[in-house]
Short mmCIF file of C-alpha atoms in Angstrom, two decimals:
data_model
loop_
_atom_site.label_atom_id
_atom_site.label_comp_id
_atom_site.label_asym_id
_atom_site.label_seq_id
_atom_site.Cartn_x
_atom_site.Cartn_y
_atom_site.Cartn_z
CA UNK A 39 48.43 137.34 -155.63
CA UNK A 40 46.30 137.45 -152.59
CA UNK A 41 45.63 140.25 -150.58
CA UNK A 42 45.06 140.95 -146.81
CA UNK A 43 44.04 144.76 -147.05
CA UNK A 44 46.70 146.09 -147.95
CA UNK A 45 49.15 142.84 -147.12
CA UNK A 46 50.68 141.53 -150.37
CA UNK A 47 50.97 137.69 -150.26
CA UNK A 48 51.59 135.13 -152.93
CA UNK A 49 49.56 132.85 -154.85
CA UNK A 50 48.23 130.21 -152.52
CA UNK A 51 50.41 131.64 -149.17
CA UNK A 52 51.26 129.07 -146.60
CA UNK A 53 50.37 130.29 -143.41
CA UNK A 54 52.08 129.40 -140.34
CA UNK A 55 49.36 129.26 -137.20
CA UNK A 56 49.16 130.72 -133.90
CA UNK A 57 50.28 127.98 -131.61
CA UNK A 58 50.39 128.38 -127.56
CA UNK A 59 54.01 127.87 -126.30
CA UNK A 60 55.28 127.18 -129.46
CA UNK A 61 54.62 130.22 -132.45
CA UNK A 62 56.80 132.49 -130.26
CA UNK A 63 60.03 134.19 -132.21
CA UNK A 64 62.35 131.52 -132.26
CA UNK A 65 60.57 129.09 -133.73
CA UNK A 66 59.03 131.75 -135.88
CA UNK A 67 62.59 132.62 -137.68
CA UNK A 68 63.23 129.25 -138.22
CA UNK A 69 59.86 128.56 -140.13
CA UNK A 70 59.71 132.24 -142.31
CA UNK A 71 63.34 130.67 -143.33
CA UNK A 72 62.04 127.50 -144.57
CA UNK A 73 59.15 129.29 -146.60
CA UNK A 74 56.28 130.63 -144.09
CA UNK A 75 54.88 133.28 -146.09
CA UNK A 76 52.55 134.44 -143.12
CA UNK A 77 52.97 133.92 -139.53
CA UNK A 78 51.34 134.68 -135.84
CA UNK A 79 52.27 135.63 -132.73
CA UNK A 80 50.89 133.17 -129.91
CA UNK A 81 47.46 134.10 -129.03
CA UNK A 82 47.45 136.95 -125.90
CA UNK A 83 45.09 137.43 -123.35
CA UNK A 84 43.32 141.04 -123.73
CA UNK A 85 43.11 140.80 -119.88
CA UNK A 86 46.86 139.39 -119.93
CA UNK A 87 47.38 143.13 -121.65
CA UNK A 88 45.61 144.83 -119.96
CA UNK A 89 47.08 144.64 -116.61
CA UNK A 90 50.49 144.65 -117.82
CA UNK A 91 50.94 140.53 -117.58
CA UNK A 92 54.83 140.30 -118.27
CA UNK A 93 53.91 137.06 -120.59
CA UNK A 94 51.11 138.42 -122.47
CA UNK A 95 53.16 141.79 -122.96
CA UNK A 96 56.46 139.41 -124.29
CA UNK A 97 54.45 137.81 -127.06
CA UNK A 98 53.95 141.40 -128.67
CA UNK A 99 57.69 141.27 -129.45
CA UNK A 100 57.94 140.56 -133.34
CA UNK A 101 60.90 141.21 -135.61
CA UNK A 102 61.65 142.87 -139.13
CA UNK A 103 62.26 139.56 -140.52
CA UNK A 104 59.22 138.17 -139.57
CA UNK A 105 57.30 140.39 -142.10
CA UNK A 106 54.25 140.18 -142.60
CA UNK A 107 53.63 139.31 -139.22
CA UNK A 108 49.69 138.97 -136.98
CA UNK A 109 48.97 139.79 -133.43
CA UNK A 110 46.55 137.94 -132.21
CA UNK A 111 44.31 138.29 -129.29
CA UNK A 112 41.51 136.39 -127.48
CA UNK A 113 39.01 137.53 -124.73
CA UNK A 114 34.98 137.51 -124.32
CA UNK A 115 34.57 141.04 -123.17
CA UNK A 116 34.11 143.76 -126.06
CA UNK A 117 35.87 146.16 -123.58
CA UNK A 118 38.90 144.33 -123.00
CA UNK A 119 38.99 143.52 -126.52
CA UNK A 120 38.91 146.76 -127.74
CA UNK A 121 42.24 147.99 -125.30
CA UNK A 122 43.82 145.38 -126.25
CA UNK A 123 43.56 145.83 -130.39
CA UNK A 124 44.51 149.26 -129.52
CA UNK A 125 47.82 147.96 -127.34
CA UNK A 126 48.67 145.65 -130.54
CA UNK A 127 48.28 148.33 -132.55
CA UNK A 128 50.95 150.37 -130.96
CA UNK A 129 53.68 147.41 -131.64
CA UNK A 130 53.06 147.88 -135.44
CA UNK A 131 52.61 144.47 -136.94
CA UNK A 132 50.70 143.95 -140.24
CA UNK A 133 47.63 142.81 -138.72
CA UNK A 134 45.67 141.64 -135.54
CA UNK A 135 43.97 138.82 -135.45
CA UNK A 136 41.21 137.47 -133.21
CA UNK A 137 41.10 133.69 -131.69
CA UNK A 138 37.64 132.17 -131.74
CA UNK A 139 39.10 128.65 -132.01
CA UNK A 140 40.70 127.55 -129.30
CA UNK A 141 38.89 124.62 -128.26
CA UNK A 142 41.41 124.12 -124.39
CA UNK A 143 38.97 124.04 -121.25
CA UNK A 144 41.30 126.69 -119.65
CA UNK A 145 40.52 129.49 -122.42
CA UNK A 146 36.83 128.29 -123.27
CA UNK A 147 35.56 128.83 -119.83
CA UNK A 148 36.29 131.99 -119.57
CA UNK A 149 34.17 132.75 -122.77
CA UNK A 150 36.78 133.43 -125.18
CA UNK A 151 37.98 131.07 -127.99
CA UNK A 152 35.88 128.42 -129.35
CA UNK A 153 33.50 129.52 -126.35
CA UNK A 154 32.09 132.28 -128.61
CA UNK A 155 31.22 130.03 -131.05
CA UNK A 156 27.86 129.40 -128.74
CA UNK A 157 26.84 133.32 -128.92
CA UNK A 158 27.65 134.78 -132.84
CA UNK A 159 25.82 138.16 -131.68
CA UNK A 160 28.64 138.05 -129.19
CA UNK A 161 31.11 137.12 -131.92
CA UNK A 162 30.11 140.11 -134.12
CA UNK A 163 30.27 142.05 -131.48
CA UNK A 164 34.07 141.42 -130.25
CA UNK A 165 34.94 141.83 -133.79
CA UNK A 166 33.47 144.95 -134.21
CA UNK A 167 34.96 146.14 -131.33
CA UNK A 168 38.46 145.32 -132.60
CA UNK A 169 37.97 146.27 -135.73
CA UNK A 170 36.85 150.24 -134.82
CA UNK A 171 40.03 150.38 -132.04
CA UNK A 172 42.59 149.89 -134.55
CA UNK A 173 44.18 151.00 -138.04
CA UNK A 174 45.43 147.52 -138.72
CA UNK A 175 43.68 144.37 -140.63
CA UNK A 176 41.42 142.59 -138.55
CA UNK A 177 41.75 138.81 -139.48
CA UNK A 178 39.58 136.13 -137.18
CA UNK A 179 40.55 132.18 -136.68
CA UNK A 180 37.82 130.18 -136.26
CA UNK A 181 36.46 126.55 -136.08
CA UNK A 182 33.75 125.38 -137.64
CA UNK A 183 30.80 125.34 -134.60
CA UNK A 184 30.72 124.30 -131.35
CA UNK A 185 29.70 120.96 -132.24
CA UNK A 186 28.12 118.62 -135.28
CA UNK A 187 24.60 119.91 -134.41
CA UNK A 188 25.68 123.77 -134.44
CA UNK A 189 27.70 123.55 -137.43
CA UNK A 190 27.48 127.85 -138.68
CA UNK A 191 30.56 128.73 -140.03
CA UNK A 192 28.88 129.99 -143.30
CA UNK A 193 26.81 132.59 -141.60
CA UNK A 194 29.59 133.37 -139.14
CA UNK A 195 31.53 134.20 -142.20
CA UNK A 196 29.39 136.73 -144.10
CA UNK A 197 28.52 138.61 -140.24
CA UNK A 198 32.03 138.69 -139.90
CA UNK A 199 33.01 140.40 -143.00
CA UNK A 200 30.03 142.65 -142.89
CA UNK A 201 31.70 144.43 -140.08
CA UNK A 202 34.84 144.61 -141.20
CA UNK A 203 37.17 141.64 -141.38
CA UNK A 204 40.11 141.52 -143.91
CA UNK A 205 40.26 137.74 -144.24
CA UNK A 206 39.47 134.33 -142.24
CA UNK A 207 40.85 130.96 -141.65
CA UNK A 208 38.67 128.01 -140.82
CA UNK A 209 39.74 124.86 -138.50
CA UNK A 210 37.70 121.81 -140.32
CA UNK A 211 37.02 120.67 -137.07
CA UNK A 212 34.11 121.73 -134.18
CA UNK A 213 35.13 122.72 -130.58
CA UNK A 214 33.97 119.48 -129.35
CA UNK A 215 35.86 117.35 -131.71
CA UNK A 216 39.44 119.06 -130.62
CA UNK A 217 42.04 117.86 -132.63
CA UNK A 218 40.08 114.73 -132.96
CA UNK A 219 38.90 112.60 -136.21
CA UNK A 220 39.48 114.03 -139.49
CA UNK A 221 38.88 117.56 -140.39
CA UNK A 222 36.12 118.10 -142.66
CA UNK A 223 36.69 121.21 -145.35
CA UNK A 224 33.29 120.74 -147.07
CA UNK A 225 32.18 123.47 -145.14
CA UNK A 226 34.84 125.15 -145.61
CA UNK A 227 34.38 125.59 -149.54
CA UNK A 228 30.96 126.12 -149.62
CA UNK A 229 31.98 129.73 -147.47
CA UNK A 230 34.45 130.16 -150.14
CA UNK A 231 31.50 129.17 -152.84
CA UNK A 232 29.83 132.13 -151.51
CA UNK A 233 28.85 134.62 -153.92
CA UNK A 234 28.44 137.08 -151.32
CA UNK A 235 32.05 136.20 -149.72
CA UNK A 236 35.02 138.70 -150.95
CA UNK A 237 37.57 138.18 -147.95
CA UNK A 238 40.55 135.31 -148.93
CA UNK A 239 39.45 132.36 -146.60
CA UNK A 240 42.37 129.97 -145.41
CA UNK A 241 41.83 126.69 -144.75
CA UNK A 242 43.47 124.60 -141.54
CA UNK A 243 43.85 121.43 -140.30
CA UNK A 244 45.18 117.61 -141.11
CA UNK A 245 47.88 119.20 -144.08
CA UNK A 246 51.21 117.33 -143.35
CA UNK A 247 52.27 116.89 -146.54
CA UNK A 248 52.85 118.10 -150.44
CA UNK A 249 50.24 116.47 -151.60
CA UNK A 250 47.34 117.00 -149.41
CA UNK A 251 48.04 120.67 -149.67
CA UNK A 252 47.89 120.75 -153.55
CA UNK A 253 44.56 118.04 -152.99
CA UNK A 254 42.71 120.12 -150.84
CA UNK A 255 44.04 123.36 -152.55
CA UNK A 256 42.48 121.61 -156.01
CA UNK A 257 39.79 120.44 -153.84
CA UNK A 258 38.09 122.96 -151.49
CA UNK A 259 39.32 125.96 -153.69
CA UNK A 260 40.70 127.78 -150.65
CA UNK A 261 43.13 130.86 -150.97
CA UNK A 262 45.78 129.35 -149.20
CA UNK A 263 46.89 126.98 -146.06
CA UNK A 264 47.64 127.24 -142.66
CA UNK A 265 49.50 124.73 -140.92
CA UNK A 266 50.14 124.46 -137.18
CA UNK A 267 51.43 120.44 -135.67
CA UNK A 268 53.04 119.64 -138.67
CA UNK A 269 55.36 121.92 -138.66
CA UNK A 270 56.53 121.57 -134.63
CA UNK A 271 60.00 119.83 -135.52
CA UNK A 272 59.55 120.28 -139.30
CA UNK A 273 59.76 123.87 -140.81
CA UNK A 274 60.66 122.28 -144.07
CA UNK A 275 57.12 121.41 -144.96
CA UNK A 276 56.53 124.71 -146.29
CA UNK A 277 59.13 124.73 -148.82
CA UNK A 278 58.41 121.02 -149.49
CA UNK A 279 54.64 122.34 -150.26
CA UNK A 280 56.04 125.27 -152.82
CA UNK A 281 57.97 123.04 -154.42
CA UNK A 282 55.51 120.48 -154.96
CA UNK A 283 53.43 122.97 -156.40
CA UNK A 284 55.71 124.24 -158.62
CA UNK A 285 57.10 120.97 -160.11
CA UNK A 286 54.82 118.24 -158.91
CA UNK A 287 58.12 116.38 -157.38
CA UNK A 288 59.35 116.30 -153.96
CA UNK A 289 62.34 117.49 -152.40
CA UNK A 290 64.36 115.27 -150.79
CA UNK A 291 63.68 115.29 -146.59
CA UNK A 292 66.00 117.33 -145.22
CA UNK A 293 69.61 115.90 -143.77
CA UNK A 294 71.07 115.07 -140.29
CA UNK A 295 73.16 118.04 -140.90
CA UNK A 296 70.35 120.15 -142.01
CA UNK A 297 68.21 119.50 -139.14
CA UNK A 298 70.59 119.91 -136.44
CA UNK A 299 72.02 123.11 -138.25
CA UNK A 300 68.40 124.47 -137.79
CA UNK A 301 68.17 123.23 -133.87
CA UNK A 302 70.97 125.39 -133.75
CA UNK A 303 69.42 128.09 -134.47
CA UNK A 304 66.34 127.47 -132.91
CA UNK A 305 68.21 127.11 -129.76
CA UNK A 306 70.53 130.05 -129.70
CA UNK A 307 67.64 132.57 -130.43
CA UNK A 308 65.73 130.98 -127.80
CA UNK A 309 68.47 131.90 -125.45
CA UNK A 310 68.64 134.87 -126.83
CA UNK A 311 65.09 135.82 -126.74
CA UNK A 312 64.40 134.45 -123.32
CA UNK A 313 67.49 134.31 -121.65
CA UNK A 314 69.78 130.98 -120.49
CA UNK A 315 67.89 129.04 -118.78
CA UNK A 316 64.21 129.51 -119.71
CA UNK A 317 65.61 129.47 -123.18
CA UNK A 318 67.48 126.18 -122.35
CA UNK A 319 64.29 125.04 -121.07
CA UNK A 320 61.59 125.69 -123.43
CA UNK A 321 63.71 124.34 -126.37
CA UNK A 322 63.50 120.45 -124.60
CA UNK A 323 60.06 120.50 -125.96
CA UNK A 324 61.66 120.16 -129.80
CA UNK A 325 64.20 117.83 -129.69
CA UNK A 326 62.26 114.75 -130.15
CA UNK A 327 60.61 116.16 -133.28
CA UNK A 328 63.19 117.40 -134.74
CA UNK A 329 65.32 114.17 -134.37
CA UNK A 330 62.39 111.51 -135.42
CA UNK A 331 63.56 109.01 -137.16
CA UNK A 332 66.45 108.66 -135.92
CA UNK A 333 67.52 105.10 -134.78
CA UNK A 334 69.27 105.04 -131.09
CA UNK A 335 68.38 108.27 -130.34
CA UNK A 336 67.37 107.99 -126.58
CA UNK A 337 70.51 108.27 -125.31
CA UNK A 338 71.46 111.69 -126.99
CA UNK A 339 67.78 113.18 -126.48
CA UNK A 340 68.57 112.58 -122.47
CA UNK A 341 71.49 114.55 -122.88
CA UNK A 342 69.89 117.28 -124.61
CA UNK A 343 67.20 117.83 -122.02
CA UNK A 344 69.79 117.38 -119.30
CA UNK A 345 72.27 119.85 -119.90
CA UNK A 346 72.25 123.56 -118.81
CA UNK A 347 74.82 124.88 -121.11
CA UNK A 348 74.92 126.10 -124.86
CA UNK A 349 78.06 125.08 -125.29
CA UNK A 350 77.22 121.50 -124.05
CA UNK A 351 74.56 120.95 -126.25
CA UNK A 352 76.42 122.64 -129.22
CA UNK A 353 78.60 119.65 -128.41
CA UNK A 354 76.11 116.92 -128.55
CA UNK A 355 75.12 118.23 -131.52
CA UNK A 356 78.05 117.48 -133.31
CA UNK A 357 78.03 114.18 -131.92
CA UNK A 358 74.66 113.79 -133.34
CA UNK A 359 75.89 114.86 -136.65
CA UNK A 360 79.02 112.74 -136.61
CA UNK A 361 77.33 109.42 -135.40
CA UNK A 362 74.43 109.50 -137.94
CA UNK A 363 76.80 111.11 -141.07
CA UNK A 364 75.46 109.71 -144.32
CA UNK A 365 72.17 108.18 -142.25
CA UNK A 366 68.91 108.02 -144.93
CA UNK A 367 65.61 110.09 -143.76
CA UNK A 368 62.43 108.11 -145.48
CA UNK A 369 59.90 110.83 -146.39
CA UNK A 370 57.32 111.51 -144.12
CA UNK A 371 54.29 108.98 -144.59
CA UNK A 372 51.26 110.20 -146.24
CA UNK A 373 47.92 109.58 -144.75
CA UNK A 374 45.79 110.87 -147.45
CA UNK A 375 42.46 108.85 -146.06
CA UNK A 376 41.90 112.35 -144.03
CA UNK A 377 40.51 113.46 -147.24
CA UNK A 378 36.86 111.82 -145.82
CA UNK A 379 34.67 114.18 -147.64
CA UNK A 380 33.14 114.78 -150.84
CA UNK A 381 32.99 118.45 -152.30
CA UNK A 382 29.26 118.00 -153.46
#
C-alpha cells in the first residue's frame, strides 16, 4: 500500500491530474468510475479565494464519491497562500495540494506555477506557509526546472519534504519545454533513489497506455502514475493500466455503446453541476475525443455542439449508437519511443 499521511492508497495508485477546465466534477465521476484511485480538483487561484471569485470558490465543490479527493491551489504570495490552504481546509477534502507546474504564460507571470521554479527559497517558503495553515496533507506538483540548464528537482524535493510535504509528483518535462518533446523521468528516479527521500513520489507525463505505465513503473521505480491528456475522452485507461498489471493482457477498447453510455453521464452531471446551458456548453469540448475513431463522424459531432437541449443530444446519441452497432475500435497505438532515456 502507499500512503499519503494518513490517505490509504493502493499499490502503484493511478492518479488522475489537476487539469484547467477539464478535472472539474463531471469529468471527475466519470474517471474515479473507470479506476482513478486519486484525483484533483482544478487548480484555484489563492487570490481567486480570497476575494470571493465565484469560479475559484465553485472548484472547491467535491463529492463523497470522489474520495480521496486534493484541493489544489496556486499563487506566489506566502500570504495569500496561507488564506487560501486555510479556505480549502474548511471544504474537508483529503488533502491540498500546491501547483508549481503550470508552465501557461497567463499563470507564470504572475509568479505562481512553474514561475517559482526560478526562486526555491520562494518555493519553500509558499509551502511552508500552507503547510502550518492547515490540518490536511500538503502534496506539491511540480516540473522538473525552469529549463535544461536549471534542472533542480532533486534538491527541490528534499527542501520540500523537510518542511513538511506528504508526497510529490514530478512532470518529466521543464517549464520551457511545455508539453513539448518527450518527458524525461531520469530525474525523476534518481529523487526516488534518494536515501534521504521518505515521501511516495508520482511520476507524470507521456503515459497513454498499459504498457508504458508498467515500463516506466519497472523502470523509474516510482510509487505510482499520474495521468492528465490521456485520459480527456478516455477514462478507461486507468482500468486498462490495472488490468495490465494484474494479468499482463489487455482489455478490449471499450464499445460504441460503452462510450456513449459514459458521454451520457458526463453530460447530464455537467448540467447538473453547472446548470443547462453552461453545462451544454462546456461538454462540446469532449465529444471529439470521446468519439475518435469513428469513421463519418463529422456530421453527428456538428449536431452535438449545435444543439441546446438534453433531450436532443440524448437523441443523437442513440443515433450514434444505432449507426455504428457492431463497429470495431483498434486499440489505441503505442508510441513507446517516448521512453528516450536510460536509467543509469
Amino acid at each position: 500500500m502507499v500512503k499519503i499521511d494518513n490517505i490509504q492508497l493502493p499499490d502503484f495508485p493511478l492518479l488522475l491530474a489537476p487539469m484547467e477546465d477539464v478535472s472539474d466534477p463531471p469529468f471527475r465521476a466519470v474517471c474515479k468510475a473507470n479506476g482513478a484511485d486519486l484525483m484533483y480538483t482544478e487548480f484555484i487561484s489563492s487570490e481567486g479565494l480570497i476575494r470571493d471569485a465565484i469560479k475559484s470558490r465553485q472548484k472547491l465543490d467535491i463529492f463523497e464519491n470522489e474520495r480521496p479527493i486534493g484541493i489544489q491551489i496556486f499563487g506566489g504570495d506566502e500570504e495569500a497562500m496561507a488564506l487560501a490552504a486555510k479556505i480549502v481546509d474548511t471544504t474537508q477534502p483529503d488533502l491540498v495540494d500546491i501547483n508549481f507546474g503550470c508552465p501557461v504564460k497567463k499563470v507564470v507571470t504572475k509568479g505562481a506555477g512553474a514561475a517559482v521554479l526560478k526562486d526555491v527559497d520562494l518555493m519553500v517558503r509558499l509551502t511552508k506557509a500552507v503547510v502550518k495553515s492547515t490540518t490536511l496533507p500538503v502534496t506539491v506538483k511540480t516540473r522538473l526546472g525552469w529549463d535544461a540548464d536549471t534542472i533542480n528537482i532533486e534538491d527541490v524535493a528534499e527542501r520540500l519534504q523537510d518542511v513538511g510535504i506528504k508526497a510529490l509528483s514530478i512532470h518529466g518535462r521543464t517549464r520551457c519545454q511545455l508539453y513539448k518533446g518527450s518527458a524525461d523521468w531520469n530525474p525523476i528516479a534518481k529523487v526516488k533513489e534518494n536515501p534521504r527521500i521518505k515521501i511516495p513520489i508520482f511520476g507524470n507525463g507521456d503515459i497513454d497506455a498499459p504498457e508504458k505505465a508498467v515500463l516506466y513503473k519497472n523502470t523509474y521505480g516510482v510509487d505510482g502514475v499520474m495521468i492528465g491528456r490521456a485520459a480527456i475522452g478516455y477514462p478507461w485507461i486507468f482500468n486498462e493500466i490495472k488490468h495490465y498489471i494484474k494479468t499482463g493482457e489487455h482489455l478490449p477498447p471499450p464499445t460504441i455503446q460503452q462510450r456513449v453510455e459514459v458521454i451520457r453521464q458526463h453530460l447530464h452531471r455537467s448540467v447538473e453541476w453547472k446548470g443547462l446551458k453552461p453545462g451544454i456548453n462546456e461538454m462540446r469540448r469532449h465529444y471529439t475525443n470521446y468519439l475518435k475513431g469513428l469513421p463519418n463522424i463529422k456530421e453527428f459531432r456538428l449536431r452535438l455542439v449545435t444543439i441546446t437541449e438534453v433531450e436532443q443530444i440524448d437523441e443523437v446519441l442513440r443515433e450514434i449508437v444505432k449507426f455504428y452497432d457492431g463497429f470495431q475500435f483498434t486499440p489505441r497505438k503505442v508510441e513507446m519511443d517516448t521512453l528516450a532515456y536510460s536509467c543509469d
